[in-house]
Amino acid sequence: MSTTEIKQYMQSVGQQARSASRLVAKTETIAKNQALIAMADAIKRDEQKLLSANTMDVENAKAKGLDTAMIDRLTLSQKGIATMAEGLLQIASLADPIGEITNLNFRPSGIQVGRMRVPLGVIGIIYEARPNVTADAAALCLKAGNAAILRGGSEAIHSNQAIAACVREGLVTAGLPESTVQVIETTDRAAVGELITMKDYVDVIVPRGGKGLIERISNEARVPVIKHLDGICHVYIDDQADFDKAIRISDNAKTQRYGTCNTMETLLINVNIAPKILAALGEIYQKKNVEMRGDEAARAIFANMKPAIEEDWSTEYLAPVLSIRIVNDLDQAIDHINHYGSQHTDAIITENYSRARRFLREVDSSSVMVNTTTRFADGFEYGLGAEIGISTDKIHARGPVGLEGLTSQKYIVLGDGQIRQ
Amino acid sequence: MSTTEIKQYMQSVGQQARSASRLVAKTETIAKNQALIAMADAIKRDEQKLLSANTMDVENAKAKGLDTAMIDRLTLSQKGIATMAEGLLQIASLADPIGEITNLNFRPSGIQVGRMRVPLGVIGIIYEARPNVTADAAALCLKAGNAAILRGGSEAIHSNQAIAACVREGLVTAGLPESTVQVIETTDRAAVGELITMKDYVDVIVPRGGKGLIERISNEARVPVIKHLDGICHVYIDDQADFDKAIRISDNAKTQRYGTCNTMETLLINVNIAPKILAALGEIYQKKNVEMRGDEAARAIFANMKPAIEEDWSTEYLAPVLSIRIVNDLDQAIDHINHYGSQHTDAIITENYSRARRFLREVDSSSVMVNTTTRFADGFEYGLGAEIGISTDKIHARGPVGLEGLTSQKYIVLGDGQIRQ
């Protein structure tokens, strides 16, 4: 397609989404759930179709020489397909956030003022290789009463179109317009440029993928973006930490999974407890082949450590690498986190009440924890049911973003003829 | 100042604001209130200074030939100064939103997950002639734990600097850094360009003033903006409306004040009740010199009406002018509002339960009302205490924005050594 054709195509996608969004906003819960269940059924029934479409994508990706990690993310297994269908059913079983009325109170004038939860409207989701995002994102947007425009990675185009067919079937079964969820058909990058600037048709953009993608979208978007760039997560071990908790949590935060955004990347240890902690923890990391990069004080305690350079404190390794710094007190730990962190997830290990309280208040991150692992920062673990992404921004939504993050609240005012004097 | 100097100056303002924001975020309620009370005292004490500074501004404005409405907004009276001081004391008396913990629940893993209300950080306020915004905005930002950068209109520069001196005095009295509230000293427009693009130092921009200003800022900003452009507010009189309520509310919504954003600009009347309503209401508007512009059906009922043209349906008159349209049913009314409205404030007058319920749900505006006047859409009337502005956006805050709109919520997680399996 030419640039003009892409523009026209995207404008038409946007118009249809806006018009579908008005319908889905007033759709009853039961119809939305029916659509989700029908999508799950179609996905289970079409297992073979999805697998062959995915095989095409994977073969193309291999032919293009894409790396193993990318091909891993791209590949759909039978189990992956079952999980995708299960995810749709889980979202069907969540409470409908739309229409909830809160804080309805009488005012001195006699009017009642409250807030009603309403959909955002049209959500644009831009993602990379993982095809399961097509189903997850469609389901979350629909359940929250929104229309969705999905733009997956070009390498997953066949898989995404096959999933999109199941999604459309589910919508039609429930009497909803097909355009409630649209998967963009062109792999041209110009389509993304349109999507993120169509202020009249798109209310919010959620980019999911590598930092490069998100940075680009965030810089060019004229529509609000819900996003996180980095997950530079810290654990601070206070000198009044319980030794066993400190070891167990610091081990888990780093080694339970290396490639996730809520994995610890920097460990801060109070100078008074550092010798005891590092002796034990250094052994554990060493056994698990975690490369440690320490400041001078850390290396003086545990020899088998590379020197950390300035850059290490602001690096998200997403790998078995950990930077370690010895700090004098809570103030230094909080300063380090607020300076080098990415406002994602940070934890303190301490039995001291006042320090826990200060850490909770003063660390300016989307999730702040006491005596537990950063790995818990996740929509399912927080009880949101599922997440569309994690936000490290302060506006609108912070932390894991579930159904509620895809909604807004309007004011409702009930009167009985009151007028303003 | 040269462009480079302005850039440097604004960067330094931004850096100081960011650093002050970290301090004020953890400042105790009592210190914030002490600062607000000291500001009010200084303003009352400096009444004469403020009046002379304001006289300078007003004389310059007159010499420049600015219009009467502008000079009205610019002028500070003794009463205005007293009201400004009173406003500061009222904000001191509001509950502190910061630190509030909600929804702290145990999860199956044993962790407790909840949300804590936190400041946004640094708020930039851009406004036009009204000098009292300097005190109001400073107070709201401070109470919500934020640092503020204020940019008032060039015509109010002397008044704003005089008020800023009182604000700074209050901050210092309470032991807070002066840079918690900074009033930009240059009247150069390039300073605004810097302010709205300093993503590292500014978390949100609130523009207050005419549509031109807000449109420009909204288009050029790289920082999130809380705003409304238009207030095209509707009242729909259903055929099951109570006659007296319909007349009283439609009169009040249009004529109680003409120049406010929550004034009704378009009246929609159900065809079945239109003859009775227009006979009575037309007389009232005529007596009050409200120019009526009606569609054909309306003019067939009430002759003394100009014809409305397409443009009328999307015009915010801010004047004694009203467009009137006759509609066949609720669907047509809702469609009209969602199509031509500005998502500000819209009301239905009806005694019909189901129609009221549908109107509340389906009208996509920041305030939706039943049987009361659009003029109630206001922070004080809603019980927010005071408002920094009104938002017709869906992201972050909708409707009147009070202290809560200047905050965010982070997740807090409390554990006892739990790790992720």
CSV table of N, CA and C in Angstrom, one decimal, chain A residues 22 25-27 98 107 109 111 113 115-116 118 120-121 199 203-204 218-222 224 245 248-249 252 256 338 360-373 375-376 378 380-384 394-396 398-400 404 408-421, chain B residues 22 25-27 98 107 109 111 113 115-116 118 120-121 199 203-204 218-222 224 245 248-249 252 256 338 360-373 375-376 378 380-384 394-396 398-400 404 408-421:
chain,number,residue,atom,x,y,z
A,22,ARG,N,-18.8,2.8,20.8
A,22,ARG,CA,-20.1,3.4,21.4
A,22,ARG,C,-21.0,2.2,21.7
A,25,ALA,N,-19.6,0.0,24.6
A,25,ALA,CA,-19.7,0.7,25.9
A,25,ALA,C,-21.0,0.4,26.6
A,26,LYS,N,-22.1,0.2,25.9
A,26,LYS,CA,-23.3,0.0,26.5
A,26,LYS,C,-23.8,-1.5,26.4
A,27,THR,N,-22.9,-2.4,26.0
A,27,THR,CA,-23.2,-3.8,25.9
A,27,THR,C,-23.3,-4.4,27.3
A,98,ILE,N,-17.4,-2.0,34.4
A,98,ILE,CA,-18.2,-0.9,33.8
A,98,ILE,C,-19.5,-0.7,34.6
A,107,ARG,N,-24.9,16.4,48.6
A,107,ARG,CA,-24.2,17.7,48.9
A,107,ARG,C,-25.1,18.7,49.5
A,109,SER,N,-26.3,21.4,48.6
A,109,SER,CA,-27.3,21.9,47.7
A,109,SER,C,-28.5,20.9,47.5
A,111,ILE,N,-28.1,18.0,45.7
A,111,ILE,CA,-27.8,17.1,44.7
A,111,ILE,C,-27.0,15.9,45.2
A,113,VAL,N,-23.8,13.5,44.3
A,113,VAL,CA,-22.7,13.5,43.3
A,113,VAL,C,-21.9,12.2,43.6
A,115,ARG,N,-19.4,8.9,41.2
A,115,ARG,CA,-18.6,8.6,40.0
A,115,ARG,C,-19.1,7.3,39.5
A,116,MET,N,-19.1,7.2,38.1
A,116,MET,CA,-19.4,6.0,37.4
A,116,MET,C,-18.2,5.5,36.6
A,118,VAL,N,-16.5,4.0,33.5
A,118,VAL,CA,-16.8,3.9,32.1
A,118,VAL,C,-15.6,3.5,31.2
A,120,LEU,N,-12.7,3.5,28.3
A,120,LEU,CA,-11.9,4.6,27.8
A,120,LEU,C,-12.3,4.9,26.4
A,121,GLY,N,-12.7,3.9,25.6
A,121,GLY,CA,-13.2,4.1,24.2
A,121,GLY,C,-12.5,3.2,23.3
A,199,LYS,N,-5.7,11.1,17.1
A,199,LYS,CA,-6.3,11.5,18.4
A,199,LYS,C,-7.8,11.4,18.4
A,203,ASP,N,-8.0,6.5,22.0
A,203,ASP,CA,-7.9,7.1,23.3
A,203,ASP,C,-6.7,6.8,24.1
A,204,VAL,N,-6.1,5.6,23.9
A,204,VAL,CA,-4.9,5.3,24.6
A,204,VAL,C,-4.1,4.2,23.8
A,218,SER,N,6.6,6.0,22.3
A,218,SER,CA,6.4,7.1,23.3
A,218,SER,C,6.8,8.4,22.8
A,219,ASN,N,7.9,8.5,22.0
A,219,ASN,CA,8.3,9.8,21.5
A,219,ASN,C,7.5,10.3,20.4
A,220,GLU,N,6.9,9.4,19.6
A,220,GLU,CA,6.1,9.9,18.4
A,220,GLU,C,4.6,10.0,18.6
A,221,ALA,N,4.1,9.4,19.7
A,221,ALA,CA,2.7,9.3,19.9
A,221,ALA,C,2.1,10.7,20.2
A,222,ARG,N,0.9,10.9,19.7
A,222,ARG,CA,0.1,12.1,20.1
A,222,ARG,C,-1.1,11.7,20.9
A,224,PRO,N,-2.3,9.5,24.4
A,224,PRO,CA,-1.6,9.0,25.7
A,224,PRO,C,-1.2,7.6,25.6
A,245,LYS,N,15.1,-14.4,55.7
A,245,LYS,CA,14.2,-13.8,54.7
A,245,LYS,C,15.1,-13.0,53.6
A,248,ARG,N,16.6,-15.6,51.2
A,248,ARG,CA,15.5,-16.3,50.4
A,248,ARG,C,15.0,-15.3,49.4
A,249,ILE,N,14.7,-14.1,49.8
A,249,ILE,CA,14.1,-13.1,48.9
A,249,ILE,C,15.1,-12.6,47.8
A,252,ASN,N,15.5,-15.4,45.2
A,252,ASN,CA,14.3,-15.5,44.4
A,252,ASN,C,14.1,-14.3,43.4
A,256,GLN,N,14.7,-16.5,40.1
A,256,GLN,CA,13.5,-17.3,39.7
A,256,GLN,C,13.2,-17.2,38.2
A,338,ASN,N,15.8,6.1,43.9
A,338,ASN,CA,15.1,7.2,43.2
A,338,ASN,C,16.0,7.8,42.1
A,360,LEU,N,8.3,2.6,52.2
A,360,LEU,CA,7.0,2.6,51.5
A,360,LEU,C,6.6,4.0,51.0
A,361,ARG,N,6.9,5.0,51.9
A,361,ARG,CA,6.4,6.3,51.5
A,361,ARG,C,7.4,7.0,50.5
A,362,GLU,N,8.7,6.8,50.8
A,362,GLU,CA,9.6,7.7,50.1
A,362,GLU,C,10.2,7.1,48.7
A,363,VAL,N,10.1,5.8,48.5
A,363,VAL,CA,10.5,5.3,47.3
A,363,VAL,C,9.4,5.5,46.2
A,364,ASP,N,9.8,6.2,45.2
A,364,ASP,CA,8.8,6.7,44.2
A,364,ASP,C,8.7,5.7,43.0
A,365,SER,N,8.3,4.5,43.3
A,365,SER,CA,8.1,3.5,42.3
A,365,SER,C,6.7,3.0,42.2
A,366,SER,N,6.4,2.4,41.1
A,366,SER,CA,5.0,1.9,40.9
A,366,SER,C,4.6,0.8,41.8
A,367,SER,N,5.6,0.0,42.2
A,367,SER,CA,5.4,-1.0,43.3
A,367,SER,C,6.5,-0.9,44.3
A,368,VAL,N,6.1,-0.8,45.6
A,368,VAL,CA,7.1,-0.7,46.6
A,368,VAL,C,6.8,-1.8,47.7
A,369,MET,N,7.8,-2.6,48.0
A,369,MET,CA,7.5,-3.8,48.8
A,369,MET,C,8.3,-3.9,50.1
A,370,VAL,N,7.8,-4.6,51.0
A,370,VAL,CA,8.5,-4.9,52.3
A,370,VAL,C,8.6,-6.4,52.5
A,371,ASN,N,9.8,-6.9,52.6
A,371,ASN,CA,10.0,-8.4,53.0
A,371,ASN,C,9.3,-9.3,52.0
A,372,THR,N,9.4,-9.0,50.7
A,372,THR,CA,9.0,-10.0,49.7
A,372,THR,C,9.7,-9.7,48.4
A,373,THR,N,9.5,-10.6,47.5
A,373,THR,CA,10.3,-10.5,46.2
A,373,THR,C,9.6,-9.6,45.2
A,375,ARG,N,9.5,-10.1,42.2
A,375,ARG,CA,8.9,-11.0,41.2
A,375,ARG,C,7.4,-11.0,41.4
A,376,PHE,N,6.9,-10.6,42.5
A,376,PHE,CA,5.4,-10.6,42.7
A,376,PHE,C,4.7,-9.5,41.9
A,378,ASP,N,2.9,-8.2,39.4
A,378,ASP,CA,2.3,-8.9,38.3
A,378,ASP,C,0.8,-8.8,38.5
A,380,PHE,N,-1.7,-10.9,37.9
A,380,PHE,CA,-2.3,-12.1,38.5
A,380,PHE,C,-2.0,-12.1,40.0
A,381,GLU,N,-0.7,-11.9,40.3
A,381,GLU,CA,-0.3,-12.0,41.7
A,381,GLU,C,-1.0,-10.9,42.6
A,382,TYR,N,-1.3,-9.7,41.9
A,382,TYR,CA,-1.9,-8.6,42.7
A,382,TYR,C,-3.4,-8.8,42.7
A,383,GLY,N,-4.0,-9.8,42.0
A,383,GLY,CA,-5.4,-10.0,42.1
A,383,GLY,C,-6.2,-9.2,41.0
A,384,LEU,N,-5.5,-8.7,40.0
A,384,LEU,CA,-6.2,-7.9,39.0
A,384,LEU,C,-6.8,-8.9,37.9
A,394,LYS,N,3.1,8.1,36.0
A,394,LYS,CA,2.3,8.5,37.1
A,394,LYS,C,0.9,8.8,36.8
A,395,ILE,N,0.7,9.2,35.5
A,395,ILE,CA,-0.6,9.7,35.1
A,395,ILE,C,-1.5,8.4,34.8
A,396,HIS,N,-2.7,8.5,35.2
A,396,HIS,CA,-3.8,7.5,34.9
A,396,HIS,C,-3.6,6.2,35.7
A,398,ARG,N,-0.6,3.3,37.4
A,398,ARG,CA,0.8,2.9,37.8
A,398,ARG,C,0.8,1.5,38.2
A,399,GLY,N,1.9,0.8,37.9
A,399,GLY,CA,2.1,-0.6,38.2
A,399,GLY,C,1.3,-1.5,37.2
A,400,PRO,N,1.0,-2.8,37.6
A,400,PRO,CA,0.3,-3.6,36.7
A,400,PRO,C,-1.0,-3.0,36.4
A,404,GLU,N,-9.3,-2.3,35.3
A,404,GLU,CA,-9.6,-1.0,35.7
A,404,GLU,C,-8.8,0.1,35.0
A,408,SER,N,-12.2,4.6,32.8
A,408,SER,CA,-12.1,6.0,33.4
A,408,SER,C,-13.3,6.1,34.3
A,409,GLN,N,-13.4,7.2,35.0
A,409,GLN,CA,-14.6,7.5,35.8
A,409,GLN,C,-15.2,8.9,35.4
A,410,LYS,N,-16.5,8.9,35.2
A,410,LYS,CA,-17.2,10.2,35.0
A,410,LYS,C,-18.0,10.5,36.2
A,411,TYR,N,-18.3,11.8,36.4
A,411,TYR,CA,-19.2,12.2,37.5
A,411,TYR,C,-20.6,12.0,37.1
A,412,ILE,N,-21.4,11.5,38.0
A,412,ILE,CA,-22.9,11.5,37.8
A,412,ILE,C,-23.5,12.4,38.9
A,413,VAL,N,-24.5,13.1,38.5
A,413,VAL,CA,-25.2,14.0,39.5
A,413,VAL,C,-26.7,13.8,39.4
A,414,LEU,N,-27.3,13.4,40.5
A,414,LEU,CA,-28.7,13.2,40.6
A,414,LEU,C,-29.4,14.3,41.4
A,415,GLY,N,-30.4,14.8,40.7
A,415,GLY,CA,-31.1,15.9,41.4
A,415,GLY,C,-32.6,15.7,41.4
A,416,ASP,N,-33.3,16.7,41.9
A,416,ASP,CA,-34.7,16.6,42.0
A,416,ASP,C,-35.3,18.0,41.7
A,417,GLY,N,-34.6,18.7,40.8
A,417,GLY,CA,-35.1,20.0,40.4
A,417,GLY,C,-34.2,21.1,41.0
A,418,GLN,N,-33.1,20.7,41.6
A,418,GLN,CA,-32.2,21.7,42.2
A,418,GLN,C,-31.6,22.7,41.2
A,419,ILE,N,-31.5,23.9,41.5
A,419,ILE,CA,-30.8,24.9,40.6
A,419,ILE,C,-29.7,25.6,41.4
A,420,ARG,N,-28.8,26.2,40.7
A,420,ARG,CA,-27.7,26.9,41.4
A,420,ARG,C,-28.1,28.4,41.7
A,421,GLN,N,-27.9,28.8,42.9
A,421,GLN,CA,-28.3,30.2,43.3
A,421,GLN,C,-27.2,31.2,42.9
B,22,ARG,N,10.7,16.2,45.7
B,22,ARG,CA,11.0,15.0,46.5
B,22,ARG,C,10.9,15.3,48.0
B,25,ALA,N,7.0,15.9,48.9
B,25,ALA,CA,6.3,14.6,48.8
B,25,ALA,C,6.3,13.9,50.2
B,26,LYS,N,7.4,14.1,51.0
B,26,LYS,CA,7.4,13.5,52.3
B,26,LYS,C,7.2,14.4,53.4
B,27,THR,N,6.7,15.6,53.1
B,27,THR,CA,6.5,16.6,54.2
B,27,THR,C,5.2,16.3,54.9
B,98,ILE,N,-2.5,12.6,50.6
B,98,ILE,CA,-1.2,11.8,50.4
B,98,ILE,C,-1.1,10.8,51.5
B,107,ARG,N,-3.4,-11.8,49.5
B,107,ARG,CA,-3.5,-12.6,48.3
B,107,ARG,C,-3.2,-14.1,48.7
B,109,SER,N,-1.0,-16.0,47.9
B,109,SER,CA,0.5,-16.2,48.1
B,109,SER,C,0.9,-15.8,49.5
B,111,ILE,N,1.0,-12.6,50.5
B,111,ILE,CA,1.4,-11.1,50.5
B,111,ILE,C,0.1,-10.3,50.6
B,113,VAL,N,-1.5,-6.8,49.3
B,113,VAL,CA,-1.4,-5.8,48.2
B,113,VAL,C,-2.4,-4.7,48.3
B,115,ARG,N,-3.0,-0.1,47.7
B,115,ARG,CA,-2.5,1.1,46.9
B,115,ARG,C,-2.3,2.3,47.9
B,116,MET,N,-1.3,3.1,47.6
B,116,MET,CA,-1.0,4.2,48.4
B,116,MET,C,-1.1,5.5,47.5
B,118,VAL,N,0.0,9.0,46.3
B,118,VAL,CA,1.2,9.7,46.2
B,118,VAL,C,1.1,10.9,45.3
B,120,LEU,N,2.0,13.6,42.3
B,120,LEU,CA,2.4,13.4,40.9
B,120,LEU,C,3.9,13.8,40.7
B,121,GLY,N,4.3,14.8,41.5
B,121,GLY,CA,5.7,15.3,41.4
B,121,GLY,C,5.8,16.8,41.1
B,199,LYS,N,10.1,16.8,29.8
B,199,LYS,CA,9.6,15.6,30.4
B,199,LYS,C,10.3,15.1,31.6
B,203,ASP,N,5.7,16.7,35.4
B,203,ASP,CA,4.9,15.4,35.3
B,203,ASP,C,3.5,15.7,34.6
B,204,VAL,N,3.0,16.9,34.8
B,204,VAL,CA,1.7,17.2,34.2
B,204,VAL,C,1.6,18.7,34.0
B,218,SER,N,-1.8,22.1,24.1
B,218,SER,CA,-2.2,20.7,24.0
B,218,SER,C,-1.5,20.1,22.8
B,219,ASN,N,-1.4,20.9,21.7
B,219,ASN,CA,-0.7,20.4,20.5
B,219,ASN,C,0.8,20.3,20.6
B,220,GLU,N,1.3,21.2,21.4
B,220,GLU,CA,2.8,21.2,21.4
B,220,GLU,C,3.4,20.5,22.6
B,221,ALA,N,2.6,20.1,23.6
B,221,ALA,CA,3.1,19.5,24.8
B,221,ALA,C,3.7,18.1,24.6
B,222,ARG,N,4.7,17.8,25.3
B,222,ARG,CA,5.3,16.4,25.3
B,222,ARG,C,5.0,15.8,26.7
B,224,PRO,N,2.1,15.1,29.8
B,224,PRO,CA,0.6,15.0,29.8
B,224,PRO,C,-0.1,16.3,30.2
B,245,LYS,N,-39.9,21.5,36.9
B,245,LYS,CA,-38.4,21.3,37.0
B,245,LYS,C,-37.7,21.6,35.6
B,248,ARG,N,-37.5,25.5,35.4
B,248,ARG,CA,-36.6,26.0,36.3
B,248,ARG,C,-35.1,25.7,36.0
B,249,ILE,N,-34.9,24.4,35.6
B,249,ILE,CA,-33.5,24.0,35.3
B,249,ILE,C,-33.0,24.6,34.0
B,252,ASN,N,-32.1,28.2,34.6
B,252,ASN,CA,-30.9,28.4,35.4
B,252,ASN,C,-29.7,28.0,34.6
B,256,GLN,N,-28.1,31.7,34.6
B,256,GLN,CA,-27.5,32.1,35.9
B,256,GLN,C,-26.2,32.7,35.8
B,338,ASN,N,-23.5,13.1,22.0
B,338,ASN,CA,-22.3,12.5,21.8
B,338,ASN,C,-21.6,12.9,20.5
B,360,LEU,N,-27.6,8.3,31.9
B,360,LEU,CA,-26.5,8.3,32.7
B,360,LEU,C,-25.4,7.4,32.2
B,361,ARG,N,-25.8,6.3,31.6
B,361,ARG,CA,-24.8,5.4,31.2
B,361,ARG,C,-24.2,5.7,29.8
B,362,GLU,N,-25.1,6.2,28.9
B,362,GLU,CA,-24.7,6.3,27.5
B,362,GLU,C,-24.2,7.7,27.1
B,363,VAL,N,-24.4,8.7,27.8
B,363,VAL,CA,-23.8,10.0,27.5
B,363,VAL,C,-22.4,10.0,27.9
B,364,ASP,N,-21.5,10.2,27.0
B,364,ASP,CA,-20.0,10.0,27.3
B,364,ASP,C,-19.4,11.4,27.6
B,365,SER,N,-19.9,11.9,28.7
B,365,SER,CA,-19.3,13.2,29.1
B,365,SER,C,-18.8,13.2,30.5
B,366,SER,N,-18.0,14.1,30.9
B,366,SER,CA,-17.3,14.0,32.2
B,366,SER,C,-18.2,14.2,33.3
B,367,SER,N,-19.3,15.0,33.1
B,367,SER,CA,-20.4,15.0,34.1
B,367,SER,C,-21.7,14.8,33.4
B,368,VAL,N,-22.5,13.8,33.9
B,368,VAL,CA,-23.8,13.5,33.4
B,368,VAL,C,-24.8,13.7,34.5
B,369,MET,N,-25.9,14.4,34.2
B,369,MET,CA,-26.8,14.8,35.3
B,369,MET,C,-28.3,14.4,35.0
B,370,VAL,N,-29.0,14.2,36.1
B,370,VAL,CA,-30.5,14.0,36.0
B,370,VAL,C,-31.2,15.0,36.8
B,371,ASN,N,-32.1,15.7,36.2
B,371,ASN,CA,-33.0,16.7,36.9
B,371,ASN,C,-32.3,17.7,37.7
B,372,THR,N,-31.2,18.2,37.2
B,372,THR,CA,-30.5,19.3,37.8
B,372,THR,C,-29.7,20.1,36.8
B,373,THR,N,-29.2,21.3,37.2
B,373,THR,CA,-28.6,22.2,36.2
B,373,THR,C,-27.1,21.9,36.0
B,375,ARG,N,-24.9,23.9,35.7
B,375,ARG,CA,-24.1,24.9,36.4
B,375,ARG,C,-23.5,24.3,37.7
B,376,PHE,N,-24.0,23.1,38.1
B,376,PHE,CA,-23.4,22.5,39.3
B,376,PHE,C,-22.1,21.8,39.1
B,378,ASP,N,-18.7,21.7,39.1
B,378,ASP,CA,-17.8,22.6,39.8
B,378,ASP,C,-17.2,21.9,41.0
B,380,PHE,N,-16.2,23.0,44.0
B,380,PHE,CA,-16.8,23.2,45.3
B,380,PHE,C,-18.2,22.6,45.4
B,381,GLU,N,-19.0,22.6,44.3
B,381,GLU,CA,-20.3,22.0,44.4
B,381,GLU,C,-20.3,20.5,44.5
B,382,TYR,N,-19.2,19.9,44.0
B,382,TYR,CA,-19.0,18.5,44.0
B,382,TYR,C,-18.4,18.0,45.3
B,383,GLY,N,-18.0,19.0,46.1
B,383,GLY,CA,-17.4,18.6,47.4
B,383,GLY,C,-15.9,18.3,47.3
B,384,LEU,N,-15.2,18.7,46.2
B,384,LEU,CA,-13.8,18.5,46.1
B,384,LEU,C,-13.0,19.5,46.9
B,394,LYS,N,-10.2,11.6,29.0
B,394,LYS,CA,-10.6,10.3,29.7
B,394,LYS,C,-9.5,9.8,30.5
B,395,ILE,N,-8.3,10.1,30.2
B,395,ILE,CA,-7.1,9.6,30.9
B,395,ILE,C,-6.9,10.3,32.2
B,396,HIS,N,-6.6,9.6,33.3
B,396,HIS,CA,-6.2,10.2,34.6
B,396,HIS,C,-7.4,10.8,35.3
B,398,ARG,N,-11.3,13.0,35.0
B,398,ARG,CA,-12.4,13.5,34.2
B,398,ARG,C,-13.2,14.4,35.1
B,399,GLY,N,-13.8,15.5,34.5
B,399,GLY,CA,-14.6,16.4,35.3
B,399,GLY,C,-13.8,17.3,36.1
B,400,PRO,N,-14.4,18.0,37.1
B,400,PRO,CA,-13.7,18.9,38.0
B,400,PRO,C,-12.5,18.2,38.7
B,404,GLU,N,-7.3,15.3,44.5
B,404,GLU,CA,-7.1,13.9,44.1
B,404,GLU,C,-6.5,13.8,42.7
B,408,SER,N,-1.4,10.4,42.4
B,408,SER,CA,-1.4,9.2,41.7
B,408,SER,C,-1.5,8.1,42.8
B,409,GLN,N,-1.6,6.8,42.4
B,409,GLN,CA,-1.5,5.7,43.4
B,409,GLN,C,-0.5,4.7,43.0
B,410,LYS,N,0.4,4.4,44.0
B,410,LYS,CA,1.3,3.3,43.7
B,410,LYS,C,0.9,2.1,44.4
B,411,TYR,N,1.4,0.9,44.0
B,411,TYR,CA,1.1,-0.3,44.7
B,411,TYR,C,2.0,-0.5,45.9
B,412,ILE,N,1.5,-0.9,47.0
B,412,ILE,CA,2.4,-1.3,48.1
B,412,ILE,C,2.2,-2.8,48.4
B,413,VAL,N,3.2,-3.5,48.7
B,413,VAL,CA,3.1,-5.0,48.9
B,413,VAL,C,3.9,-5.3,50.2
B,414,LEU,N,3.1,-5.9,51.2
B,414,LEU,CA,3.7,-6.2,52.5
B,414,LEU,C,3.8,-7.7,52.6
B,415,GLY,N,5.0,-8.2,52.9
B,415,GLY,CA,5.2,-9.6,53.0
B,415,GLY,C,5.9,-10.0,54.3
B,416,ASP,N,6.1,-11.3,54.4
B,416,ASP,CA,6.8,-11.8,55.6
B,416,ASP,C,7.7,-12.9,55.2
B,417,GLY,N,8.5,-12.6,54.1
B,417,GLY,CA,9.4,-13.6,53.6
B,417,GLY,C,8.9,-14.4,52.4
B,418,GLN,N,7.7,-14.1,51.9
B,418,GLN,CA,7.1,-14.8,50.8
B,418,GLN,C,8.0,-14.7,49.5
B,419,ILE,N,8.2,-15.8,48.8
B,419,ILE,CA,8.9,-15.8,47.5
B,419,ILE,C,7.9,-16.3,46.4
B,420,ARG,N,8.3,-16.1,45.2
B,420,ARG,CA,7.4,-16.6,44.1
B,420,ARG,C,7.9,-18.0,43.7
B,421,GLN,N,7.0,-18.9,43.5
B,421,GLN,CA,7.4,-20.3,43.2
B,421,GLN,C,7.5,-20.4,41.7
